[in-house]
mmCIF file of C-alpha atoms in Angstrom:
data_model
loop_
_atom_site.group_PDB
_atom_site.id
_atom_site.type_symbol
_atom_site.label_atom_id
_atom_site.label_comp_id
_atom_site.label_asym_id
_atom_site.label_seq_id
_atom_site.Cartn_x
_atom_site.Cartn_y
_atom_site.Cartn_z
ATOM 1 C CA MET A 1 29.026 6.252 3.750
ATOM 2 C CA THR A 2 27.445 5.566 0.129
ATOM 3 C CA THR A 3 26.279 2.506 -1.371
ATOM 4 C CA LEU A 4 27.879 1.029 -4.238
ATOM 5 C CA GLY A 5 25.639 -1.543 -6.168
ATOM 6 C CA ALA A 6 25.241 -2.734 -10.152
ATOM 7 C CA VAL A 7 22.298 -4.091 -12.506
ATOM 8 C CA PHE A 8 21.968 -7.556 -13.746
ATOM 9 C CA LEU A 9 20.179 -6.499 -16.764
ATOM 10 C CA PRO A 10 17.342 -8.837 -17.527
ATOM 11 C CA GLN A 11 18.713 -8.772 -21.366
ATOM 12 C CA LEU A 12 20.963 -11.085 -20.102
ATOM 13 C CA PRO A 13 19.721 -14.852 -20.225
ATOM 14 C CA PRO A 14 18.570 -16.235 -16.796
ATOM 15 C CA GLU A 15 21.087 -18.674 -17.442
ATOM 16 C CA ARG A 16 24.127 -16.356 -16.577
ATOM 17 C CA LEU A 17 22.827 -14.948 -12.942
ATOM 18 C CA ARG A 18 23.976 -17.445 -11.212
ATOM 19 C CA ALA A 19 27.934 -17.130 -12.528
ATOM 20 C CA VAL A 20 27.309 -12.943 -12.039
ATOM 21 C CA ALA A 21 25.544 -12.592 -8.740
ATOM 22 C CA GLN A 22 28.871 -15.406 -7.345
ATOM 23 C CA ALA A 23 31.148 -13.477 -9.058
ATOM 24 C CA ALA A 24 29.394 -10.091 -7.069
ATOM 25 C CA ASP A 25 29.361 -11.994 -4.196
ATOM 26 C CA GLU A 26 33.221 -13.212 -3.817
ATOM 27 C CA ALA A 27 33.999 -9.762 -5.195
ATOM 28 C CA GLY A 28 32.311 -7.930 -2.717
ATOM 29 C CA LEU A 29 30.152 -5.862 -3.848
ATOM 30 C CA GLU A 30 27.056 -4.979 -1.597
ATOM 31 C CA GLU A 31 23.983 -4.780 -3.858
ATOM 32 C CA LEU A 32 23.939 -6.616 -6.661
ATOM 33 C CA TRP A 33 20.382 -5.623 -8.506
ATOM 34 C CA VAL A 34 17.739 -7.238 -10.701
ATOM 35 C CA TRP A 35 14.407 -5.624 -13.028
ATOM 36 C CA GLU A 36 11.497 -7.496 -13.573
ATOM 37 C CA ASP A 37 10.731 -5.963 -17.066
ATOM 38 C CA CYS A 38 8.654 -7.616 -19.186
ATOM 39 C CA PHE A 39 8.854 -9.272 -21.337
ATOM 40 C CA ARG A 40 12.185 -10.704 -20.007
ATOM 41 C CA GLU A 41 12.413 -11.773 -16.661
ATOM 42 C CA SER A 42 10.891 -12.399 -12.827
ATOM 43 C CA GLY A 43 11.857 -9.665 -10.320
ATOM 44 C CA ILE A 44 10.609 -12.112 -7.262
ATOM 45 C CA ALA A 45 12.612 -15.850 -9.263
ATOM 46 C CA THR A 46 15.678 -14.318 -10.103
ATOM 47 C CA ALA A 47 16.015 -12.307 -6.859
ATOM 48 C CA ALA A 48 15.600 -15.776 -5.035
ATOM 49 C CA ALA A 49 18.053 -17.293 -6.949
ATOM 50 C CA ALA A 50 20.718 -14.868 -6.649
ATOM 51 C CA LEU A 51 20.218 -15.106 -2.595
ATOM 52 C CA ALA A 52 20.157 -18.399 -2.583
ATOM 53 C CA TRP A 53 23.288 -18.795 -4.761
ATOM 54 C CA THR A 54 25.466 -16.526 -2.573
ATOM 55 C CA GLU A 55 26.211 -16.040 0.935
ATOM 56 C CA ARG A 56 25.795 -12.127 1.854
ATOM 57 C CA LEU A 57 25.293 -10.114 -0.858
ATOM 58 C CA ARG A 58 22.265 -7.657 -0.835
ATOM 59 C CA VAL A 59 19.936 -8.317 -3.458
ATOM 60 C CA GLY A 60 16.891 -5.789 -4.532
ATOM 61 C CA VAL A 61 14.170 -5.788 -6.998
ATOM 62 C CA GLY A 62 13.991 -2.710 -8.691
ATOM 63 C CA LEU A 63 11.221 -2.060 -9.600
ATOM 64 C CA LEU A 64 8.305 -4.258 -9.119
ATOM 65 C CA PRO A 65 4.793 -3.073 -11.777
ATOM 66 C CA VAL A 66 2.495 -3.151 -8.693
ATOM 67 C CA PRO A 67 -0.577 -2.941 -11.729
ATOM 68 C CA LEU A 68 0.955 -6.513 -12.651
ATOM 69 C CA ARG A 69 0.312 -7.492 -8.522
ATOM 70 C CA ASN A 70 -1.806 -8.384 -6.855
ATOM 71 C CA VAL A 71 -1.076 -7.043 -3.449
ATOM 72 C CA ALA A 72 -1.154 -9.498 -1.439
ATOM 73 C CA LEU A 73 0.543 -12.364 -3.372
ATOM 74 C CA THR A 74 3.494 -8.940 -3.641
ATOM 75 C CA ALA A 75 3.987 -9.179 0.340
ATOM 76 C CA MET A 76 3.405 -13.409 0.847
ATOM 77 C CA GLU A 77 6.392 -13.164 -1.866
ATOM 78 C CA LEU A 78 8.597 -11.067 0.175
ATOM 79 C CA ALA A 79 7.454 -11.844 3.287
ATOM 80 C CA THR A 80 8.906 -15.633 2.214
ATOM 81 C CA MET A 81 12.345 -13.932 1.205
ATOM 82 C CA ASP A 82 13.007 -11.731 4.011
ATOM 83 C CA ARG A 83 12.449 -14.911 6.168
ATOM 84 C CA LEU A 84 14.649 -17.289 4.116
ATOM 85 C CA PHE A 85 17.063 -14.565 3.126
ATOM 86 C CA PRO A 86 17.067 -11.951 6.944
ATOM 87 C CA GLY A 87 18.440 -8.377 5.958
ATOM 88 C CA ARG A 88 19.481 -9.372 2.492
ATOM 89 C CA VAL A 89 16.065 -8.686 0.191
ATOM 90 C CA ILE A 90 15.933 -4.762 -1.024
ATOM 91 C CA ALA A 91 12.377 -4.753 -2.571
ATOM 92 C CA GLY A 92 10.792 -1.723 -4.807
ATOM 93 C CA VAL A 93 7.961 -0.948 -6.524
ATOM 94 C CA GLY A 94 6.491 1.146 -8.841
ATOM 95 C CA HIS A 95 3.800 1.865 -12.186
ATOM 96 C CA GLY A 96 5.824 -0.193 -14.626
ATOM 97 C CA VAL A 97 6.241 0.621 -18.125
ATOM 98 C CA GLN A 98 3.390 2.305 -18.670
ATOM 99 C CA ASP A 99 2.952 0.531 -22.715
ATOM 100 C CA TRP A 100 3.849 -2.661 -20.956
ATOM 101 C CA MET A 101 0.949 -2.754 -18.644
ATOM 102 C CA GLY A 102 -1.199 -1.642 -21.687
ATOM 103 C CA GLN A 103 -0.160 -4.933 -23.285
ATOM 104 C CA VAL A 104 -0.068 -7.117 -20.479
ATOM 105 C CA GLY A 105 -4.284 -5.470 -19.445
ATOM 106 C CA ALA A 106 -2.749 -4.404 -16.857
ATOM 107 C CA ARG A 107 -3.119 -0.322 -16.916
ATOM 108 C CA VAL A 108 -5.251 1.679 -15.190
ATOM 109 C CA GLU A 109 -6.866 5.478 -14.938
ATOM 110 C CA SER A 110 -4.212 6.390 -11.953
ATOM 111 C CA PRO A 111 -1.020 4.857 -11.544
ATOM 112 C CA ILE A 112 -0.801 7.210 -8.837
ATOM 113 C CA THR A 113 -3.600 5.916 -6.441
ATOM 114 C CA LEU A 114 -2.298 2.439 -7.395
ATOM 115 C CA LEU A 115 1.034 2.832 -6.255
ATOM 116 C CA ARG A 116 -0.417 4.953 -2.922
ATOM 117 C CA GLU A 117 -3.188 1.658 -2.153
ATOM 118 C CA HIS A 118 -0.235 -0.568 -3.040
ATOM 119 C CA LEU A 119 2.651 1.578 -1.002
ATOM 120 C CA ASP A 120 -0.110 1.392 2.126
ATOM 121 C CA ALA A 121 -1.800 -1.684 1.886
ATOM 122 C CA LEU A 122 2.029 -4.052 1.169
ATOM 123 C CA ARG A 123 3.594 -2.239 4.662
ATOM 124 C CA ALA A 124 0.822 -3.033 6.145
ATOM 125 C CA LEU A 125 0.868 -6.580 5.542
ATOM 126 C CA LEU A 126 4.939 -6.815 6.184
ATOM 127 C CA ARG A 127 4.341 -4.962 9.673
ATOM 128 C CA GLY A 128 1.315 -8.302 10.531
ATOM 129 C CA GLU A 129 -1.377 -6.631 10.621
ATOM 130 C CA GLU A 130 -4.696 -7.653 9.212
ATOM 131 C CA VAL A 131 -5.627 -5.704 6.447
ATOM 132 C CA ASN A 132 -9.212 -4.484 5.065
ATOM 133 C CA VAL A 133 -9.866 -1.989 2.538
ATOM 134 C CA THR A 134 -11.891 -1.197 -0.679
ATOM 135 C CA GLY A 135 -9.667 1.111 -2.093
ATOM 136 C CA ARG A 136 -10.131 1.730 -6.464
ATOM 137 C CA TYR A 137 -7.977 -0.428 -6.925
ATOM 138 C CA VAL A 138 -6.945 -2.248 -4.053
ATOM 139 C CA GLN A 139 -9.334 -4.345 -2.206
ATOM 140 C CA LEU A 140 -8.765 -6.834 0.668
ATOM 141 C CA ASP A 141 -11.208 -8.323 3.399
ATOM 142 C CA ARG A 142 -8.942 -9.993 6.042
ATOM 143 C CA VAL A 143 -5.785 -10.683 4.669
ATOM 144 C CA LYS A 144 -2.711 -11.446 7.337
ATOM 145 C CA LEU A 145 0.120 -13.221 6.561
ATOM 146 C CA ASP A 146 0.721 -15.963 8.058
ATOM 147 C CA TRP A 147 4.684 -15.696 8.409
ATOM 148 C CA PRO A 148 5.152 -12.157 7.896
ATOM 149 C CA PRO A 149 9.062 -11.251 8.530
ATOM 150 C CA PRO A 150 9.804 -10.704 12.581
ATOM 151 C CA ALA A 151 10.286 -6.675 11.202
ATOM 152 C CA PRO A 152 9.296 -5.208 7.981
ATOM 153 C CA PRO A 153 11.512 -4.888 5.146
ATOM 154 C CA ALA A 154 11.882 -1.331 3.776
ATOM 155 C CA ILE A 155 9.754 -0.764 0.461
ATOM 156 C CA LEU A 156 10.910 1.345 -1.968
ATOM 157 C CA ALA A 157 8.543 2.706 -4.456
ATOM 158 C CA GLY A 158 10.398 4.048 -8.204
ATOM 159 C CA ALA A 159 8.800 6.934 -10.094
ATOM 160 C CA VAL A 160 9.631 9.910 -12.399
ATOM 161 C CA GLY A 161 7.501 12.476 -12.410
ATOM 162 C CA PRO A 162 7.409 14.966 -9.835
ATOM 163 C CA ARG A 163 4.086 13.946 -8.202
ATOM 164 C CA SER A 164 5.050 9.917 -7.559
ATOM 165 C CA ILE A 165 8.594 11.383 -6.169
ATOM 166 C CA ARG A 166 6.396 13.047 -3.521
ATOM 167 C CA LEU A 167 4.032 10.479 -3.332
ATOM 168 C CA CYS A 168 7.525 8.002 -2.658
ATOM 169 C CA GLY A 169 8.385 10.171 0.623
ATOM 170 C CA GLU A 170 4.522 10.886 1.625
ATOM 171 C CA ALA A 171 4.057 6.596 1.418
ATOM 172 C CA ALA A 172 7.417 4.413 0.713
ATOM 173 C CA ASP A 173 10.485 3.833 2.635
ATOM 174 C CA GLY A 174 12.977 5.069 0.159
ATOM 175 C CA THR A 175 13.097 6.437 -3.736
ATOM 176 C CA ILE A 176 14.571 4.406 -6.667
ATOM 177 C CA LEU A 177 15.932 7.248 -10.012
ATOM 178 C CA THR A 178 15.339 5.360 -13.370
ATOM 179 C CA GLY A 179 18.953 5.133 -15.369
ATOM 180 C CA GLY A 180 18.847 8.574 -17.289
ATOM 181 C CA THR A 181 18.672 10.904 -13.476
ATOM 182 C CA SER A 182 21.301 13.340 -13.915
ATOM 183 C CA PRO A 183 22.773 15.226 -10.433
ATOM 184 C CA GLU A 184 20.710 17.850 -11.110
ATOM 185 C CA GLN A 185 17.899 16.112 -11.711
ATOM 186 C CA LEU A 186 18.390 14.652 -8.263
ATOM 187 C CA VAL A 187 18.859 17.254 -6.254
ATOM 188 C CA LYS A 188 15.399 18.542 -7.514
ATOM 189 C CA ALA A 189 13.988 15.008 -6.824
ATOM 190 C CA ARG A 190 15.675 14.775 -3.302
ATOM 191 C CA ALA A 191 13.595 18.116 -2.543
ATOM 192 C CA LEU A 192 10.214 17.129 -3.688
ATOM 193 C CA VAL A 193 10.923 13.840 -1.557
ATOM 194 C CA GLU A 194 11.287 16.019 1.470
ATOM 195 C CA GLU A 195 7.832 17.430 0.275
ATOM 196 C CA GLY A 196 6.403 14.199 0.257
ATOM 197 C CA ARG A 197 8.285 13.173 3.493
ATOM 198 C CA ALA A 198 6.415 16.527 5.279
ATOM 199 C CA ALA A 199 3.478 16.041 3.917
ATOM 200 C CA GLY A 200 3.282 12.722 5.253
ATOM 201 C CA GLY A 201 4.651 13.319 8.745
ATOM 202 C CA ARG A 202 7.294 10.575 8.128
ATOM 203 C CA GLN A 203 10.667 10.290 10.655
ATOM 204 C CA GLU A 204 12.394 7.819 9.554
ATOM 205 C CA PRO A 205 15.958 7.646 7.349
ATOM 206 C CA HIS A 206 14.644 7.857 3.941
ATOM 207 C CA PRO A 207 17.286 6.048 1.154
ATOM 208 C CA ILE A 208 17.512 7.537 -2.788
ATOM 209 C CA VAL A 209 18.487 5.135 -4.901
ATOM 210 C CA VAL A 210 19.529 5.918 -8.196
ATOM 211 C CA TYR A 211 21.245 4.163 -11.929
ATOM 212 C CA VAL A 212 24.116 5.323 -13.499
ATOM 213 C CA HIS A 213 24.808 4.031 -16.919
ATOM 214 C CA ALA A 214 28.322 2.488 -16.927
ATOM 215 C CA ALA A 215 31.308 1.093 -19.653
ATOM 216 C CA THR A 216 34.610 -0.023 -18.947
ATOM 217 C CA GLY A 217 37.329 -1.621 -21.125
ATOM 218 C CA PRO A 218 38.521 -1.222 -25.140
ATOM 219 C CA ASP A 219 35.380 -0.209 -26.553
ATOM 220 C CA ALA A 220 33.640 1.276 -23.433
ATOM 221 C CA GLU A 221 32.553 4.919 -25.237
ATOM 222 C CA ALA A 222 31.438 3.057 -27.932
ATOM 223 C CA ARG A 223 28.657 1.174 -25.806
ATOM 224 C CA LEU A 224 27.711 4.200 -24.216
ATOM 225 C CA GLU A 225 26.534 5.966 -27.496
ATOM 226 C CA ARG A 226 25.200 2.708 -27.934
ATOM 227 C CA GLU A 227 22.935 3.100 -24.936
ATOM 228 C CA ARG A 228 22.890 7.360 -25.588
ATOM 229 C CA ILE A 229 20.782 6.194 -28.957
ATOM 230 C CA VAL A 230 18.439 3.203 -27.808
ATOM 231 C CA TRP A 231 17.515 5.629 -24.932
ATOM 232 C CA GLY A 232 16.601 9.011 -26.795
ATOM 233 C CA TYR A 233 19.216 11.082 -24.408
ATOM 234 C CA ASP A 234 21.175 14.421 -25.528
ATOM 235 C CA SER A 235 24.229 13.333 -23.811
ATOM 236 C CA MET A 236 25.499 10.967 -21.736
ATOM 237 C CA ARG A 237 27.705 13.318 -20.175
ATOM 238 C CA ASP A 238 25.050 14.354 -17.012
ATOM 239 C CA VAL A 239 23.819 10.370 -17.233
ATOM 240 C CA GLY A 240 26.635 7.667 -16.981
ATOM 241 C CA VAL A 241 30.406 6.983 -17.985
ATOM 242 C CA ALA A 242 32.988 5.432 -19.792
ATOM 243 C CA GLY A 243 35.648 4.859 -18.159
ATOM 244 C CA ASP A 244 38.533 3.013 -15.853
ATOM 245 C CA ALA A 245 37.910 2.597 -12.213
ATOM 246 C CA ALA A 246 38.820 6.734 -11.611
ATOM 247 C CA ALA A 247 36.652 8.169 -14.315
ATOM 248 C CA VAL A 248 33.973 5.975 -12.567
ATOM 249 C CA ALA A 249 34.018 5.999 -9.435
ATOM 250 C CA ALA A 250 34.571 10.454 -9.681
ATOM 251 C CA ALA A 251 30.773 10.182 -11.478
ATOM 252 C CA VAL A 252 29.708 8.339 -7.864
ATOM 253 C CA ARG A 253 30.537 10.967 -6.165
ATOM 254 C CA ARG A 254 28.866 12.951 -8.174
ATOM 255 C CA TRP A 255 25.620 11.806 -8.051
ATOM 256 C CA ALA A 256 26.653 10.956 -4.277
ATOM 257 C CA ASP A 257 27.204 14.386 -3.510
ATOM 258 C CA ALA A 258 23.786 15.510 -5.193
ATOM 259 C CA GLY A 259 22.349 13.872 -2.771
ATOM 260 C CA ALA A 260 22.257 9.381 -3.927
ATOM 261 C CA ASP A 261 22.931 6.815 -1.019
ATOM 262 C CA THR A 262 22.785 4.314 -2.801
ATOM 263 C CA VAL A 263 24.582 4.397 -6.546
ATOM 264 C CA VAL A 264 23.929 1.350 -8.416
ATOM 265 C CA LEU A 265 26.337 0.950 -11.867
ATOM 266 C CA GLN A 266 24.257 -0.275 -14.918
ATOM 267 C CA PRO A 267 26.372 -2.318 -17.383
ATOM 268 C CA THR A 268 25.359 -1.998 -21.073
ATOM 269 C CA PRO A 269 23.853 -5.247 -22.407
ATOM 270 C CA ASP A 270 26.747 -5.644 -24.694
ATOM 271 C CA ASP A 271 28.794 -5.162 -22.086
ATOM 272 C CA PRO A 272 31.589 -8.494 -23.281
ATOM 273 C CA ASP A 273 32.388 -9.892 -19.317
ATOM 274 C CA PRO A 274 29.348 -9.061 -16.884
ATOM 275 C CA GLU A 275 31.228 -11.015 -14.252
ATOM 276 C CA GLY A 276 33.867 -9.172 -14.754
ATOM 277 C CA PHE A 277 32.104 -6.412 -14.355
ATOM 278 C CA MET A 278 31.056 -7.187 -11.009
ATOM 279 C CA ARG A 279 34.435 -7.601 -9.769
ATOM 280 C CA PHE A 280 35.362 -4.395 -11.271
ATOM 281 C CA VAL A 281 32.861 -2.300 -9.566
ATOM 282 C CA ALA A 282 33.907 -4.148 -6.285
ATOM 283 C CA LYS A 283 37.440 -4.251 -6.606
ATOM 284 C CA GLN A 284 38.711 -1.514 -7.913
ATOM 285 C CA VAL A 285 35.952 1.422 -7.836
ATOM 286 C CA ARG A 286 34.662 1.274 -4.392
ATOM 287 C CA PRO A 287 37.836 1.814 -2.961
ATOM 288 C CA MET A 288 37.372 5.430 -4.600
ATOM 289 C CA VAL A 289 34.090 5.256 -3.557
ATOM 290 C CA PRO A 290 33.908 7.486 0.619
#
């Protein structure tokens, strides 16, 4: 069955999070995703707050930029959240937007090397292991969590380029694909993930999460067109959907048929009713998605 989620966009002020998360929880939405976009909102702070304000909602952080973060700190934060809210935390890491990383003095020469080192160390720490590593970017000396999770959570990684997508298959437990990924591109990404899994000898399931631009309501087409301009797409036909529940559900099925295990609907930043969007996804779209 396809998992369905929605994004709390960091363009919304943090004080809107509680109402949006609670609307999602009460409506029965499966997953709420938050972002750590520079220089808006912290992924960990927003995820922890959303988890605390809700009862059953799973919360995904997609994604934490590894150049900004010491891997030990990331492991401590994720382990703490996983123990506080067992089974409800979904964690994703990635390169981050390189221009933003440059603005804060964190841009590295080889983002792929950093992501590999971060993933290997992070997954080991969350397994409760003592980690010693002297990498190009990650250095740990006898680091071991006092409070690792009882069972290590899956660590997903986000990627765009083919080398990074292969790395996700090899070194991560799942892959996050950005908004703007068409069904055709998703098929190609799934093949690259499989190449990485084969190279890494990975046998366990590897879920793929994809963001899809979505808008509903009387001005949906206009709002989605503004998103097209912002993101520089030639067309929204294969990267987003505007319309009623039937139209949105049909689009979700397209991405699911192309290989997505989870489709996360990404509303427009100017959506007039973010709480209503969560209810729309959970109450109207979900019943039409297998």
